[in-house]
PDB file of C-alpha atoms in Angstrom:
ATOM      1  CA  UNK A   1      11.414  23.048 -21.532  1.00 94.00           C
ATOM      2  CA  UNK A   2      11.351  25.156 -24.662  1.00 96.00           C
ATOM      3  CA  UNK A   3       7.965  25.391 -26.299  1.00 97.00           C
ATOM      4  CA  UNK A   4       6.761  27.045 -29.475  1.00 98.00           C
ATOM      5  CA  UNK A   5       2.999  27.048 -29.876  1.00 98.00           C
ATOM      6  CA  UNK A   6       1.392  28.097 -33.145  1.00 98.00           C
ATOM      7  CA  UNK A   7      -2.136  29.402 -33.453  1.00 97.00           C
ATOM      8  CA  UNK A   8      -4.328  31.068 -36.052  1.00 97.00           C
ATOM      9  CA  UNK A   9      -4.542  28.343 -38.659  1.00 97.00           C
ATOM     10  CA  UNK A  10      -7.780  27.182 -40.174  1.00 97.00           C
ATOM     11  CA  UNK A  11      -9.874  26.960 -43.306  1.00 98.00           C
ATOM     12  CA  UNK A  12     -10.024  29.976 -45.570  1.00 98.00           C
ATOM     13  CA  UNK A  13     -11.323  30.682 -49.050  1.00 98.00           C
ATOM     14  CA  UNK A  14      -8.866  31.438 -51.839  1.00 98.00           C
ATOM     15  CA  UNK A  15      -8.008  35.111 -51.807  1.00 98.00           C
ATOM     16  CA  UNK A  16      -8.563  35.387 -48.085  1.00 98.00           C
ATOM     17  CA  UNK A  17      -6.170  36.098 -45.236  1.00 98.00           C
ATOM     18  CA  UNK A  18      -4.926  34.462 -42.058  1.00 98.00           C
ATOM     19  CA  UNK A  19      -2.572  35.608 -39.330  1.00 98.00           C
ATOM     20  CA  UNK A  20      -0.494  32.959 -37.607  1.00 98.00           C
ATOM     21  CA  UNK A  21       1.028  33.500 -34.186  1.00 98.00           C
ATOM     22  CA  UNK A  22       3.811  31.625 -32.417  1.00 98.00           C
ATOM     23  CA  UNK A  23       4.153  31.974 -28.668  1.00 98.00           C
ATOM     24  CA  UNK A  24       7.518  30.904 -27.275  1.00 97.00           C
ATOM     25  CA  UNK A  25       8.252  29.921 -23.699  1.00 97.00           C
ATOM     26  CA  UNK A  26      11.067  28.322 -21.739  1.00 97.00           C
ATOM     27  CA  UNK A  27      13.665  30.353 -23.625  1.00 96.00           C
ATOM     28  CA  UNK A  28      13.872  33.884 -24.907  1.00 96.00           C
ATOM     29  CA  UNK A  29      14.359  34.240 -28.664  1.00 96.00           C
ATOM     30  CA  UNK A  30      14.831  37.993 -28.616  1.00 96.00           C
ATOM     31  CA  UNK A  31      18.462  37.685 -29.743  1.00 97.00           C
ATOM     32  CA  UNK A  32      17.938  34.912 -32.281  1.00 97.00           C
ATOM     33  CA  UNK A  33      16.591  34.422 -35.773  1.00 98.00           C
ATOM     34  CA  UNK A  34      13.266  32.681 -36.256  1.00 98.00           C
ATOM     35  CA  UNK A  35      11.257  31.384 -39.157  1.00 98.00           C
ATOM     36  CA  UNK A  36       8.113  29.831 -40.549  1.00 98.00           C
ATOM     37  CA  UNK A  37       8.160  26.571 -42.481  1.00 98.00           C
ATOM     38  CA  UNK A  38       5.392  24.616 -44.149  1.00 98.00           C
ATOM     39  CA  UNK A  39       4.884  21.030 -45.199  1.00 98.00           C
ATOM     40  CA  UNK A  40       2.186  19.582 -47.427  1.00 96.00           C
ATOM     41  CA  UNK A  41       1.446  15.829 -47.473  1.00 92.00           C
ATOM     42  CA  UNK A  42       4.172  13.957 -49.335  1.00 94.00           C
ATOM     43  CA  UNK A  43       6.285  17.096 -49.648  1.00 95.00           C
ATOM     44  CA  UNK A  44       9.435  18.327 -47.965  1.00 95.00           C
ATOM     45  CA  UNK A  45       9.339  20.893 -45.215  1.00 97.00           C
ATOM     46  CA  UNK A  46      10.355  24.200 -46.786  1.00 97.00           C
ATOM     47  CA  UNK A  47      11.009  27.660 -45.462  1.00 98.00           C
ATOM     48  CA  UNK A  48       8.235  30.186 -45.979  1.00 98.00           C
ATOM     49  CA  UNK A  49       9.755  33.202 -44.289  1.00 98.00           C
ATOM     50  CA  UNK A  50      12.527  34.018 -41.854  1.00 98.00           C
ATOM     51  CA  UNK A  51      13.499  36.971 -39.719  1.00 98.00           C
ATOM     52  CA  UNK A  52      16.697  37.993 -37.997  1.00 97.00           C
ATOM     53  CA  UNK A  53      17.088  38.674 -34.305  1.00 97.00           C
ATOM     54  CA  UNK A  54      16.074  42.339 -34.482  1.00 97.00           C
ATOM     55  CA  UNK A  55      13.240  41.980 -36.985  1.00 97.00           C
ATOM     56  CA  UNK A  56      14.894  44.405 -39.396  1.00 97.00           C
ATOM     57  CA  UNK A  57      15.882  41.760 -41.948  1.00 98.00           C
ATOM     58  CA  UNK A  58      13.467  39.301 -43.519  1.00 98.00           C
ATOM     59  CA  UNK A  59      13.479  36.552 -46.117  1.00 98.00           C
ATOM     60  CA  UNK A  60      10.590  35.147 -48.165  1.00 98.00           C
ATOM     61  CA  UNK A  61      10.263  32.161 -50.425  1.00 98.00           C
ATOM     62  CA  UNK A  62       9.533  33.198 -54.007  1.00 98.00           C
ATOM     63  CA  UNK A  63       6.148  31.506 -53.850  1.00 98.00           C
ATOM     64  CA  UNK A  64       4.910  33.795 -51.064  1.00 98.00           C
ATOM     65  CA  UNK A  65       6.797  37.000 -51.791  1.00 98.00           C
ATOM     66  CA  UNK A  66       4.468  39.968 -51.838  1.00 98.00           C
ATOM     67  CA  UNK A  67       1.669  38.039 -50.137  1.00 98.00           C
ATOM     68  CA  UNK A  68       3.077  37.036 -46.746  1.00 98.00           C
ATOM     69  CA  UNK A  69       4.729  39.142 -44.072  1.00 98.00           C
ATOM     70  CA  UNK A  70       6.765  37.885 -41.142  1.00 98.00           C
ATOM     71  CA  UNK A  71       7.154  39.964 -38.000  1.00 98.00           C
ATOM     72  CA  UNK A  72       8.026  39.557 -34.361  1.00 98.00           C
ATOM     73  CA  UNK A  73       7.417  41.103 -30.983  1.00 97.00           C
ATOM     74  CA  UNK A  74      10.655  40.526 -29.159  1.00 96.00           C
ATOM     75  CA  UNK A  75       9.276  41.794 -25.861  1.00 96.00           C
ATOM     76  CA  UNK A  76       6.468  39.233 -26.018  1.00 97.00           C
ATOM     77  CA  UNK A  77       8.679  36.443 -27.375  1.00 97.00           C
ATOM     78  CA  UNK A  78       6.150  36.020 -30.166  1.00 98.00           C
ATOM     79  CA  UNK A  79       6.444  35.495 -33.925  1.00 98.00           C
ATOM     80  CA  UNK A  80       3.781  36.270 -36.533  1.00 98.00           C
ATOM     81  CA  UNK A  81       3.021  35.419 -40.127  1.00 98.00           C
ATOM     82  CA  UNK A  82       0.458  37.523 -41.953  1.00 98.00           C
ATOM     83  CA  UNK A  83      -0.818  35.632 -44.995  1.00 98.00           C
ATOM     84  CA  UNK A  84      -2.785  37.503 -47.648  1.00 98.00           C
ATOM     85  CA  UNK A  85      -4.163  36.545 -51.059  1.00 98.00           C
ATOM     86  CA  UNK A  86      -4.063  32.901 -50.073  1.00 98.00           C
ATOM     87  CA  UNK A  87      -4.010  30.231 -52.760  1.00 98.00           C
ATOM     88  CA  UNK A  88      -4.925  26.536 -52.619  1.00 98.00           C
ATOM     89  CA  UNK A  89      -1.241  25.702 -53.051  1.00 97.00           C
ATOM     90  CA  UNK A  90      -0.583  27.401 -49.709  1.00 98.00           C
ATOM     91  CA  UNK A  91      -2.405  24.532 -48.015  1.00 98.00           C
ATOM     92  CA  UNK A  92       0.009  22.887 -45.576  1.00 98.00           C
ATOM     93  CA  UNK A  93       0.941  22.472 -41.953  1.00 98.00           C
ATOM     94  CA  UNK A  94       2.790  25.603 -40.898  1.00 98.00           C
ATOM     95  CA  UNK A  95       5.562  25.367 -38.313  1.00 98.00           C
ATOM     96  CA  UNK A  96       7.173  28.020 -36.196  1.00 98.00           C
ATOM     97  CA  UNK A  97      10.885  27.493 -35.572  1.00 98.00           C
ATOM     98  CA  UNK A  98      13.727  29.107 -33.665  1.00 98.00           C
ATOM     99  CA  UNK A  99      17.492  29.156 -34.067  1.00 97.00           C
ATOM    100  CA  UNK A 100      20.516  29.745 -31.868  1.00 97.00           C
ATOM    101  CA  UNK A 101      21.977  32.298 -34.299  1.00 97.00           C
ATOM    102  CA  UNK A 102      21.311  35.978 -34.865  1.00 97.00           C
ATOM    103  CA  UNK A 103      21.305  36.025 -38.674  1.00 97.00           C
ATOM    104  CA  UNK A 104      18.604  34.638 -40.965  1.00 97.00           C
ATOM    105  CA  UNK A 105      18.671  30.938 -41.737  1.00 96.00           C
ATOM    106  CA  UNK A 106      16.605  29.265 -44.471  1.00 96.00           C
ATOM    107  CA  UNK A 107      17.246  25.539 -43.981  1.00 96.00           C
ATOM    108  CA  UNK A 108      15.256  23.454 -41.540  1.00 96.00           C
ATOM    109  CA  UNK A 109      18.505  21.907 -40.315  1.00 96.00           C
ATOM    110  CA  UNK A 110      19.615  25.296 -39.012  1.00 96.00           C
ATOM    111  CA  UNK A 111      16.689  25.408 -36.589  1.00 98.00           C
ATOM    112  CA  UNK A 112      16.854  23.769 -33.188  1.00 97.00           C
ATOM    113  CA  UNK A 113      13.377  24.491 -31.824  1.00 98.00           C
ATOM    114  CA  UNK A 114      10.040  23.660 -33.427  1.00 98.00           C
ATOM    115  CA  UNK A 115       6.377  24.100 -32.743  1.00 98.00           C
ATOM    116  CA  UNK A 116       3.760  21.420 -33.214  1.00 97.00           C
ATOM    117  CA  UNK A 117       2.389  22.978 -36.383  1.00 97.00           C
ATOM    118  CA  UNK A 118      -0.935  24.487 -37.332  1.00 97.00           C
ATOM    119  CA  UNK A 119      -3.028  23.440 -40.315  1.00 98.00           C
ATOM    120  CA  UNK A 120      -3.815  25.986 -43.007  1.00 98.00           C
ATOM    121  CA  UNK A 121      -6.298  24.907 -45.649  1.00 98.00           C
ATOM    122  CA  UNK A 122      -7.192  27.144 -48.574  1.00 98.00           C
ATOM    123  CA  UNK A 123     -10.248  26.167 -50.569  1.00 97.00           C
ATOM    124  CA  UNK A 124     -10.747  26.976 -54.242  1.00 93.00           C
TER     125      UNK A 124
END
C-alpha cells in the first residue's frame, strides 16, 4: 500500500526553524506533483507549499512566502519542507500529500495520497 510518513515536527520557539521530511513508499512519486498542507484545530486544511514533478516549479501560500521552502529528492522518493522564522500562527498539523498529476495542484481535493501528519507547535 502507498504510505507517506512525515517526520521532523515538534515544539520550537518563535523565530526558530524546523525541517519536515516525508518518506514515500509503495509508489514512486518521481513523476508527480506533491505538496504540504496544514490544519489547525477548528480550521480548514490549507495548502502551504506545492512542487511539480521535477522540482523546478514551486508554489507557496502568501502566509509562508519567503519563510518556507519546499524541495524534493526524486531518487529517494522524499519530500521536504524547510520552515524558517516560524511564528505562533504556523502552529498546526502538517500533512504531506501526493498527486497523480505532473503539474502543481493547490487544493486538497486534487491530492490522492496523504500522510498521517506531524505536529508543529511554535511558542511565543
